[in-house]
Amino acid sequence: DTPGYPRFRGVNWFDTVEFPKDGDGCRWDSAPHDPVTRVRLQGVGHVKVNQHRAVTGRIKTVSVKREGRQWFVVLTAEQERPEPLPTTGSVVGIDLGIANFLADSNGGFVPNPRHGRKAAAKLESAQRALSRFGRRKAKDRTANHQRAVDKVAALLGKIRRQRLDHAHKTALGLVRVHDFIAHEDLKIRNMSKAPLPKPDPENAGVFLPNGAAAKAGLNRSIADAGWGVFLMILYAKAESAGREVIAVDPRNTSRECPECGHTAKENRPTQEKFHCVACGQTAHADTVGATNVLRAGLVRRDANPA
């Protein structure tokens, strides 16, 4: 950011107000005898809350969060350590991708929902309508301008919630079935970097094609898949359920033959097909990658006993 003293902070600068202690400026369930759940905020009063799930444990912090025109109360509660799920004896390796969101070592696939791509046309139309209005402070916006802002915010919020819902359900399905889960240690930020420009050595100031357009499309697909959010949720659910999750080096996981161990670029002639040039083994490339990830994860687990 450009330094400025003092820095102006507009109405949209902050979206969350956190109260570090329940009872210090706020009170959750401030009207316990009222059939409607309410939270009391200092300077505001008692506010009705549409509580969607029961709160267990001792409330530590209370946050008020704004998303577009909606307001949410976020609670942090201290709970007893949850009971681990019963052991199943099952282990699995997963390979995250674009064509399929996830492939496991048992041959199963989870399709990629592509929430961002499905909503791209509506979002593009809403953003184009918003771009017709100049930049103005919130208090100076017209009613049409504010409606355009709210529409873009609502679409983006829906896409984000859809990704979270898919990530939660997929992670929960893995944690319930498997005791041990291995995945690739992906450097997502490095994978989504734009390619460097290629100067033309013969013409000063001229650049050669570097595949930036194709890479931009791939980067959008990576961001739309939401691998980072999924892995974060998977680790959290696995810890609560007493499961073990290990990340392994992703190098050559989809090029190494699980039968003979031969590793070569030619083993993967297409994005989906795996054909070992040494022994002739054929399979889906993502399934092969997940199998090799599982083997590497088991080796790492046995080498570093808890």
Tab-separated table of C-alpha atoms in Angstrom:
chain	number	residue	atom	x	y	z
A	1	ASP	CA	0.000	0.000	0.000
A	2	THR	CA	1.047	3.565	-0.618
A	3	PRO	CA	2.018	5.075	2.726
A	4	GLY	CA	-0.279	7.796	4.003
A	5	TYR	CA	-0.590	9.342	7.433
A	6	PRO	CA	-3.297	9.114	8.550
A	7	ARG	CA	-4.690	6.539	6.143
A	8	PHE	CA	-8.319	7.144	5.221
A	9	ARG	CA	-10.487	4.145	5.990
A	10	GLY	CA	-13.833	4.206	4.233
A	11	VAL	CA	-17.041	2.450	5.157
A	12	ASN	CA	-16.009	-0.706	3.273
A	13	TRP	CA	-12.509	-0.932	4.760
A	14	PHE	CA	-13.514	-3.231	7.631
A	15	ASP	CA	-16.088	-6.019	7.438
A	16	THR	CA	-15.644	-7.600	10.876
A	17	VAL	CA	-15.768	-6.335	14.454
A	18	GLU	CA	-14.448	-8.766	17.061
A	19	PHE	CA	-15.204	-8.666	20.768
A	20	PRO	CA	-12.346	-10.499	22.502
A	21	LYS	CA	-14.466	-11.720	25.403
A	22	ASP	CA	-18.086	-12.657	25.830
A	23	GLY	CA	-19.484	-10.145	28.308
A	24	ASP	CA	-17.042	-7.362	27.433
A	25	GLY	CA	-19.030	-5.147	25.087
A	26	CYS	CA	-21.229	-8.009	23.906
A	27	ARG	CA	-23.313	-10.827	25.307
A	28	TRP	CA	-24.340	-13.959	23.435
A	29	ASP	CA	-27.842	-15.243	24.189
A	30	SER	CA	-28.559	-12.013	26.057
A	31	ALA	CA	-32.244	-12.872	26.538
A	32	PRO	CA	-32.194	-16.538	27.641
A	33	HIS	CA	-35.892	-16.523	28.588
A	34	ASP	CA	-36.896	-15.242	25.150
A	35	PRO	CA	-37.765	-17.999	22.632
A	36	VAL	CA	-35.790	-16.037	20.042
A	37	THR	CA	-31.993	-16.030	20.339
A	38	ARG	CA	-30.509	-12.568	20.688
A	39	VAL	CA	-27.045	-11.069	20.983
A	40	ARG	CA	-26.453	-7.803	22.807
A	41	LEU	CA	-23.924	-5.416	21.274
A	42	GLN	CA	-22.631	-2.344	23.041
A	43	GLY	CA	-24.140	0.795	21.548
A	44	VAL	CA	-26.634	-1.208	19.479
A	45	GLY	CA	-28.735	-3.228	21.894
A	46	HIS	CA	-30.357	-6.646	21.609
A	47	VAL	CA	-30.266	-8.005	18.055
A	48	LYS	CA	-32.252	-11.016	16.860
A	49	VAL	CA	-30.173	-13.916	15.556
A	50	ASN	CA	-31.359	-16.690	13.237
A	51	GLN	CA	-29.434	-19.442	14.995
A	52	HIS	CA	-28.896	-22.367	12.608
A	53	ARG	CA	-27.125	-24.751	14.993
A	54	ALA	CA	-26.743	-25.300	18.723
A	55	VAL	CA	-23.717	-23.731	20.413
A	56	THR	CA	-21.730	-26.103	22.608
A	57	GLY	CA	-18.887	-25.201	24.948
A	58	ARG	CA	-17.890	-21.944	26.598
A	59	ILE	CA	-18.072	-18.857	24.384
A	60	LYS	CA	-14.673	-17.177	24.079
A	61	THR	CA	-15.027	-14.481	21.404
A	62	VAL	CA	-17.904	-12.943	19.475
A	63	SER	CA	-17.463	-11.385	16.037
A	64	VAL	CA	-19.934	-9.490	13.891
A	65	LYS	CA	-19.251	-9.947	10.186
A	66	ARG	CA	-20.773	-8.172	7.192
A	67	GLU	CA	-21.141	-9.840	3.794
A	68	GLY	CA	-22.844	-7.552	1.333
A	69	ARG	CA	-26.205	-6.690	2.864
A	70	GLN	CA	-26.123	-9.601	5.318
A	71	TRP	CA	-24.748	-9.689	8.848
A	72	PHE	CA	-23.445	-12.749	10.672
A	73	VAL	CA	-22.389	-13.532	14.225
A	74	VAL	CA	-19.258	-15.708	14.426
A	75	LEU	CA	-18.626	-17.446	17.746
A	76	THR	CA	-15.455	-19.060	19.045
A	77	ALA	CA	-16.182	-21.673	21.697
A	78	GLU	CA	-13.917	-23.732	23.922
A	79	GLN	CA	-15.004	-27.362	23.885
A	80	GLU	CA	-13.857	-30.657	25.288
A	81	ARG	CA	-11.673	-32.753	23.037
A	82	PRO	CA	-14.074	-34.611	20.711
A	83	GLU	CA	-14.239	-38.369	20.713
A	84	PRO	CA	-12.374	-39.868	17.726
A	85	LEU	CA	-14.340	-41.804	15.163
A	86	PRO	CA	-14.134	-45.603	15.234
A	87	THR	CA	-11.200	-46.965	13.262
A	88	THR	CA	-11.940	-48.493	9.876
A	89	GLY	CA	-8.487	-49.775	8.895
A	90	SER	CA	-8.779	-48.054	5.511
A	91	VAL	CA	-6.032	-45.927	3.943
A	92	VAL	CA	-6.291	-43.778	0.837
A	93	GLY	CA	-4.241	-41.469	-1.349
A	94	ILE	CA	-5.843	-38.551	-3.180
A	95	ASP	CA	-4.782	-36.642	-6.268
A	96	LEU	CA	-6.263	-33.166	-6.718
A	97	GLY	CA	-6.873	-31.960	-10.240
A	98	ILE	CA	-8.869	-29.806	-12.635
A	99	ALA	CA	-10.693	-32.322	-14.849
A	100	ASN	CA	-11.727	-34.168	-11.687
A	101	PHE	CA	-11.626	-32.381	-8.367
A	102	LEU	CA	-10.265	-35.480	-6.675
A	103	ALA	CA	-9.186	-38.997	-7.599
A	104	ASP	CA	-8.434	-41.602	-4.953
A	105	SER	CA	-6.207	-44.647	-4.970
A	106	ASN	CA	-9.248	-46.958	-4.968
A	107	GLY	CA	-10.290	-45.768	-8.429
A	108	GLY	CA	-12.970	-43.347	-7.259
A	109	PHE	CA	-13.467	-39.831	-8.593
A	110	VAL	CA	-15.096	-36.668	-7.282
A	111	PRO	CA	-16.187	-34.427	-10.177
A	112	ASN	CA	-15.122	-30.814	-10.260
A	113	PRO	CA	-18.255	-28.661	-9.747
A	114	ARG	CA	-16.670	-25.554	-11.351
A	115	HIS	CA	-18.894	-23.123	-9.448
A	116	GLY	CA	-17.015	-20.077	-10.701
A	117	ARG	CA	-17.221	-21.107	-14.349
A	118	LYS	CA	-20.952	-21.831	-14.122
A	119	ALA	CA	-21.615	-18.393	-12.658
A	120	ALA	CA	-19.133	-16.609	-14.956
A	121	ALA	CA	-21.764	-15.277	-17.385
A	122	LYS	CA	-23.950	-13.805	-14.631
A	123	LEU	CA	-20.928	-12.390	-12.813
A	124	GLU	CA	-19.543	-10.849	-15.989
A	125	SER	CA	-22.878	-9.182	-16.718
A	126	ALA	CA	-23.138	-7.838	-13.157
A	127	GLN	CA	-19.567	-6.537	-13.183
A	128	ARG	CA	-20.108	-4.878	-16.557
A	129	ALA	CA	-23.189	-3.104	-15.181
A	130	LEU	CA	-21.198	-2.013	-12.125
A	131	SER	CA	-18.345	-0.675	-14.279
A	132	ARG	CA	-20.702	1.907	-15.826
A	133	PHE	CA	-20.730	3.765	-12.515
A	134	GLY	CA	-17.691	5.780	-11.500
A	135	ARG	CA	-15.883	5.184	-8.220
A	136	ARG	CA	-17.727	6.946	-5.429
A	137	LYS	CA	-17.935	6.713	-1.674
A	138	ALA	CA	-20.793	4.631	-0.351
A	139	LYS	CA	-22.667	7.705	0.920
A	140	ASP	CA	-22.535	9.284	-2.548
A	141	ARG	CA	-23.812	6.269	-4.489
A	142	THR	CA	-27.171	6.374	-6.213
A	143	ALA	CA	-29.755	3.648	-5.637
A	144	ASN	CA	-28.931	2.008	-8.979
A	145	HIS	CA	-25.212	2.100	-8.193
A	146	GLN	CA	-25.754	0.465	-4.799
A	147	ARG	CA	-27.948	-2.230	-6.347
A	148	ALA	CA	-25.191	-3.008	-8.847
A	149	VAL	CA	-22.671	-3.277	-5.990
A	150	ASP	CA	-24.978	-5.557	-4.011
A	151	LYS	CA	-25.579	-7.832	-7.006
A	152	VAL	CA	-21.862	-8.419	-7.580
A	153	ALA	CA	-21.314	-9.033	-3.867
A	154	ALA	CA	-24.225	-11.487	-3.740
A	155	LEU	CA	-22.903	-13.507	-6.692
A	156	LEU	CA	-19.387	-13.663	-5.283
A	157	GLY	CA	-20.734	-14.671	-1.883
A	158	LYS	CA	-22.821	-17.463	-3.404
A	159	ILE	CA	-19.806	-18.861	-5.278
A	160	ARG	CA	-17.715	-18.790	-2.109
A	161	ARG	CA	-20.406	-20.596	-0.101
A	162	GLN	CA	-20.803	-23.224	-2.829
A	163	ARG	CA	-17.063	-23.933	-2.757
A	164	LEU	CA	-17.101	-24.212	1.028
A	165	ASP	CA	-20.105	-26.542	0.969
A	166	HIS	CA	-18.438	-28.830	-1.586
A	167	ALA	CA	-15.150	-28.825	0.339
A	168	HIS	CA	-16.858	-29.658	3.646
A	169	LYS	CA	-18.876	-32.527	2.192
A	170	THR	CA	-15.925	-34.014	0.303
A	171	ALA	CA	-13.592	-33.793	3.310
A	172	LEU	CA	-16.217	-35.273	5.630
A	173	GLY	CA	-16.720	-38.217	3.293
A	174	LEU	CA	-12.988	-38.988	3.331
A	175	VAL	CA	-12.611	-38.620	7.096
A	176	ARG	CA	-15.554	-40.881	7.893
A	177	VAL	CA	-14.267	-43.755	5.744
A	178	HIS	CA	-10.460	-43.657	5.999
A	179	ASP	CA	-8.065	-43.708	8.945
A	180	PHE	CA	-5.099	-42.432	6.925
A	181	ILE	CA	-5.185	-39.919	4.060
A	182	ALA	CA	-2.185	-38.934	1.935
A	183	HIS	CA	-2.185	-35.999	-0.469
A	184	GLU	CA	0.251	-34.064	-2.612
A	185	ASP	CA	2.071	-31.152	-0.999
A	186	LEU	CA	0.979	-28.647	-3.634
A	187	LYS	CA	2.500	-25.161	-3.828
A	188	ILE	CA	-0.678	-23.570	-5.102
A	189	ARG	CA	0.672	-20.031	-5.185
A	190	ASN	CA	3.597	-21.081	-7.359
A	191	MET	CA	1.335	-23.124	-9.628
A	192	SER	CA	-0.886	-20.111	-10.343
A	193	LYS	CA	1.874	-17.631	-11.167
A	194	ALA	CA	1.767	-15.809	-14.489
A	195	PRO	CA	4.506	-16.843	-16.968
A	196	LEU	CA	7.499	-14.549	-17.325
A	197	PRO	CA	7.728	-12.421	-20.505
A	198	LYS	CA	10.016	-13.667	-23.292
A	199	PRO	CA	11.908	-10.787	-24.903
A	200	ASP	CA	12.760	-11.194	-28.581
A	201	PRO	CA	16.589	-11.236	-28.782
A	202	GLU	CA	16.511	-9.897	-32.340
A	203	ASN	CA	14.057	-7.019	-31.815
A	204	ALA	CA	14.423	-4.698	-28.877
A	205	GLY	CA	11.148	-3.985	-27.095
A	206	VAL	CA	9.385	-6.918	-28.776
A	207	PHE	CA	8.222	-9.986	-26.864
A	208	LEU	CA	7.646	-13.520	-28.065
A	209	PRO	CA	4.481	-15.520	-27.253
A	210	ASN	CA	4.782	-17.045	-23.789
A	211	GLY	CA	1.412	-18.789	-23.419
A	212	ALA	CA	0.067	-16.176	-21.005
A	213	ALA	CA	-3.515	-16.512	-22.253
A	214	ALA	CA	-3.614	-20.287	-21.779
A	215	LYS	CA	-1.905	-19.994	-18.384
A	216	ALA	CA	-4.455	-17.393	-17.294
A	217	GLY	CA	-7.256	-19.863	-18.053
A	218	LEU	CA	-5.466	-22.576	-16.081
A	219	ASN	CA	-4.955	-20.198	-13.165
A	220	ARG	CA	-8.683	-19.413	-13.113
A	221	SER	CA	-9.466	-23.124	-13.025
A	222	ILE	CA	-7.022	-23.673	-10.147
A	223	ALA	CA	-8.567	-20.825	-8.178
A	224	ASP	CA	-12.071	-22.081	-8.952
A	225	ALA	CA	-11.238	-25.577	-7.649
A	226	GLY	CA	-10.291	-24.215	-4.213
A	227	TRP	CA	-7.650	-26.802	-3.295
A	228	GLY	CA	-6.236	-24.715	-0.452
A	229	VAL	CA	-9.599	-24.310	1.285
A	230	PHE	CA	-10.336	-28.007	0.859
A	231	LEU	CA	-7.018	-29.096	2.406
A	232	MET	CA	-7.463	-26.714	5.330
A	233	ILE	CA	-10.916	-28.151	6.026
A	234	LEU	CA	-9.634	-31.711	5.591
A	235	TYR	CA	-6.912	-31.196	8.212
A	236	ALA	CA	-9.382	-29.657	10.669
A	237	LYS	CA	-11.921	-32.465	10.312
A	238	ALA	CA	-9.222	-35.150	10.460
A	239	GLU	CA	-7.840	-33.734	13.702
A	240	SER	CA	-11.288	-33.725	15.307
A	241	ALA	CA	-11.956	-37.283	14.156
A	242	GLY	CA	-8.575	-38.673	15.190
A	243	ARG	CA	-7.490	-39.343	11.600
A	244	GLU	CA	-4.019	-38.870	10.129
A	245	VAL	CA	-3.290	-36.720	7.080
A	246	ILE	CA	0.180	-36.550	5.494
A	247	ALA	CA	1.455	-34.444	2.580
A	248	VAL	CA	4.032	-35.956	0.227
A	249	ASP	CA	6.299	-34.667	-2.537
A	250	PRO	CA	4.220	-34.466	-5.745
A	251	ARG	CA	7.131	-34.910	-8.163
A	252	ASN	CA	6.627	-37.715	-10.722
A	253	THR	CA	3.607	-39.159	-8.898
A	254	SER	CA	1.693	-39.413	-12.190
A	255	ARG	CA	4.702	-40.579	-14.243
A	256	GLU	CA	5.887	-43.494	-12.118
A	257	CYS	CA	4.436	-46.896	-12.895
A	258	PRO	CA	2.909	-48.459	-9.757
A	259	GLU	CA	3.648	-51.957	-11.091
A	260	CYS	CA	7.300	-51.849	-12.184
A	261	GLY	CA	8.457	-48.473	-10.827
A	262	HIS	CA	9.576	-47.141	-14.214
A	263	THR	CA	9.441	-43.319	-14.318
A	264	ALA	CA	9.323	-41.475	-17.625
A	265	LYS	CA	7.512	-38.558	-19.208
A	266	GLU	CA	6.315	-40.875	-21.985
A	267	ASN	CA	4.320	-42.919	-19.460
A	268	ARG	CA	1.627	-40.225	-19.548
A	269	PRO	CA	0.797	-39.608	-23.231
A	270	THR	CA	-2.376	-37.627	-22.453
A	271	GLN	CA	-3.898	-35.816	-19.501
A	272	GLU	CA	-6.034	-38.807	-18.477
A	273	LYS	CA	-4.207	-41.836	-19.875
A	274	PHE	CA	-1.281	-43.642	-18.255
A	275	HIS	CA	0.608	-46.236	-20.299
A	276	CYS	CA	3.918	-47.569	-18.997
A	277	VAL	CA	6.436	-47.884	-21.818
A	278	ALA	CA	8.358	-50.519	-19.834
A	279	CYS	CA	5.730	-53.051	-18.711
A	280	GLY	CA	2.631	-51.931	-20.611
A	281	GLN	CA	0.518	-51.131	-17.530
A	282	THR	CA	-2.476	-48.905	-18.411
A	283	ALA	CA	-4.728	-46.956	-16.059
A	284	HIS	CA	-6.189	-43.530	-15.443
A	285	ALA	CA	-3.357	-41.073	-14.807
A	286	ASP	CA	-5.058	-39.549	-11.752
A	287	THR	CA	-5.608	-42.974	-10.190
A	288	VAL	CA	-1.933	-43.801	-10.738
A	289	GLY	CA	-0.963	-40.519	-9.109
A	290	ALA	CA	-3.182	-41.197	-6.105
A	291	THR	CA	-1.735	-44.704	-5.733
A	292	ASN	CA	1.832	-43.385	-5.734
A	293	VAL	CA	0.832	-40.655	-3.272
A	294	LEU	CA	-0.566	-43.294	-0.905
A	295	ARG	CA	2.607	-45.382	-1.074
A	296	ALA	CA	4.797	-42.360	-0.411
A	297	GLY	CA	2.565	-41.324	2.482
A	298	LEU	CA	2.725	-44.758	4.103
A	299	VAL	CA	6.524	-44.779	3.779
A	300	ARG	CA	6.715	-41.356	5.406
A	301	ARG	CA	4.341	-42.398	8.199
A	302	ASP	CA	6.354	-45.532	8.981
A	303	ALA	CA	9.623	-43.605	8.860
A	304	ASN	CA	8.348	-41.026	11.387
A	305	PRO	CA	6.355	-42.959	13.988
A	306	ALA	CA	4.346	-40.816	16.417
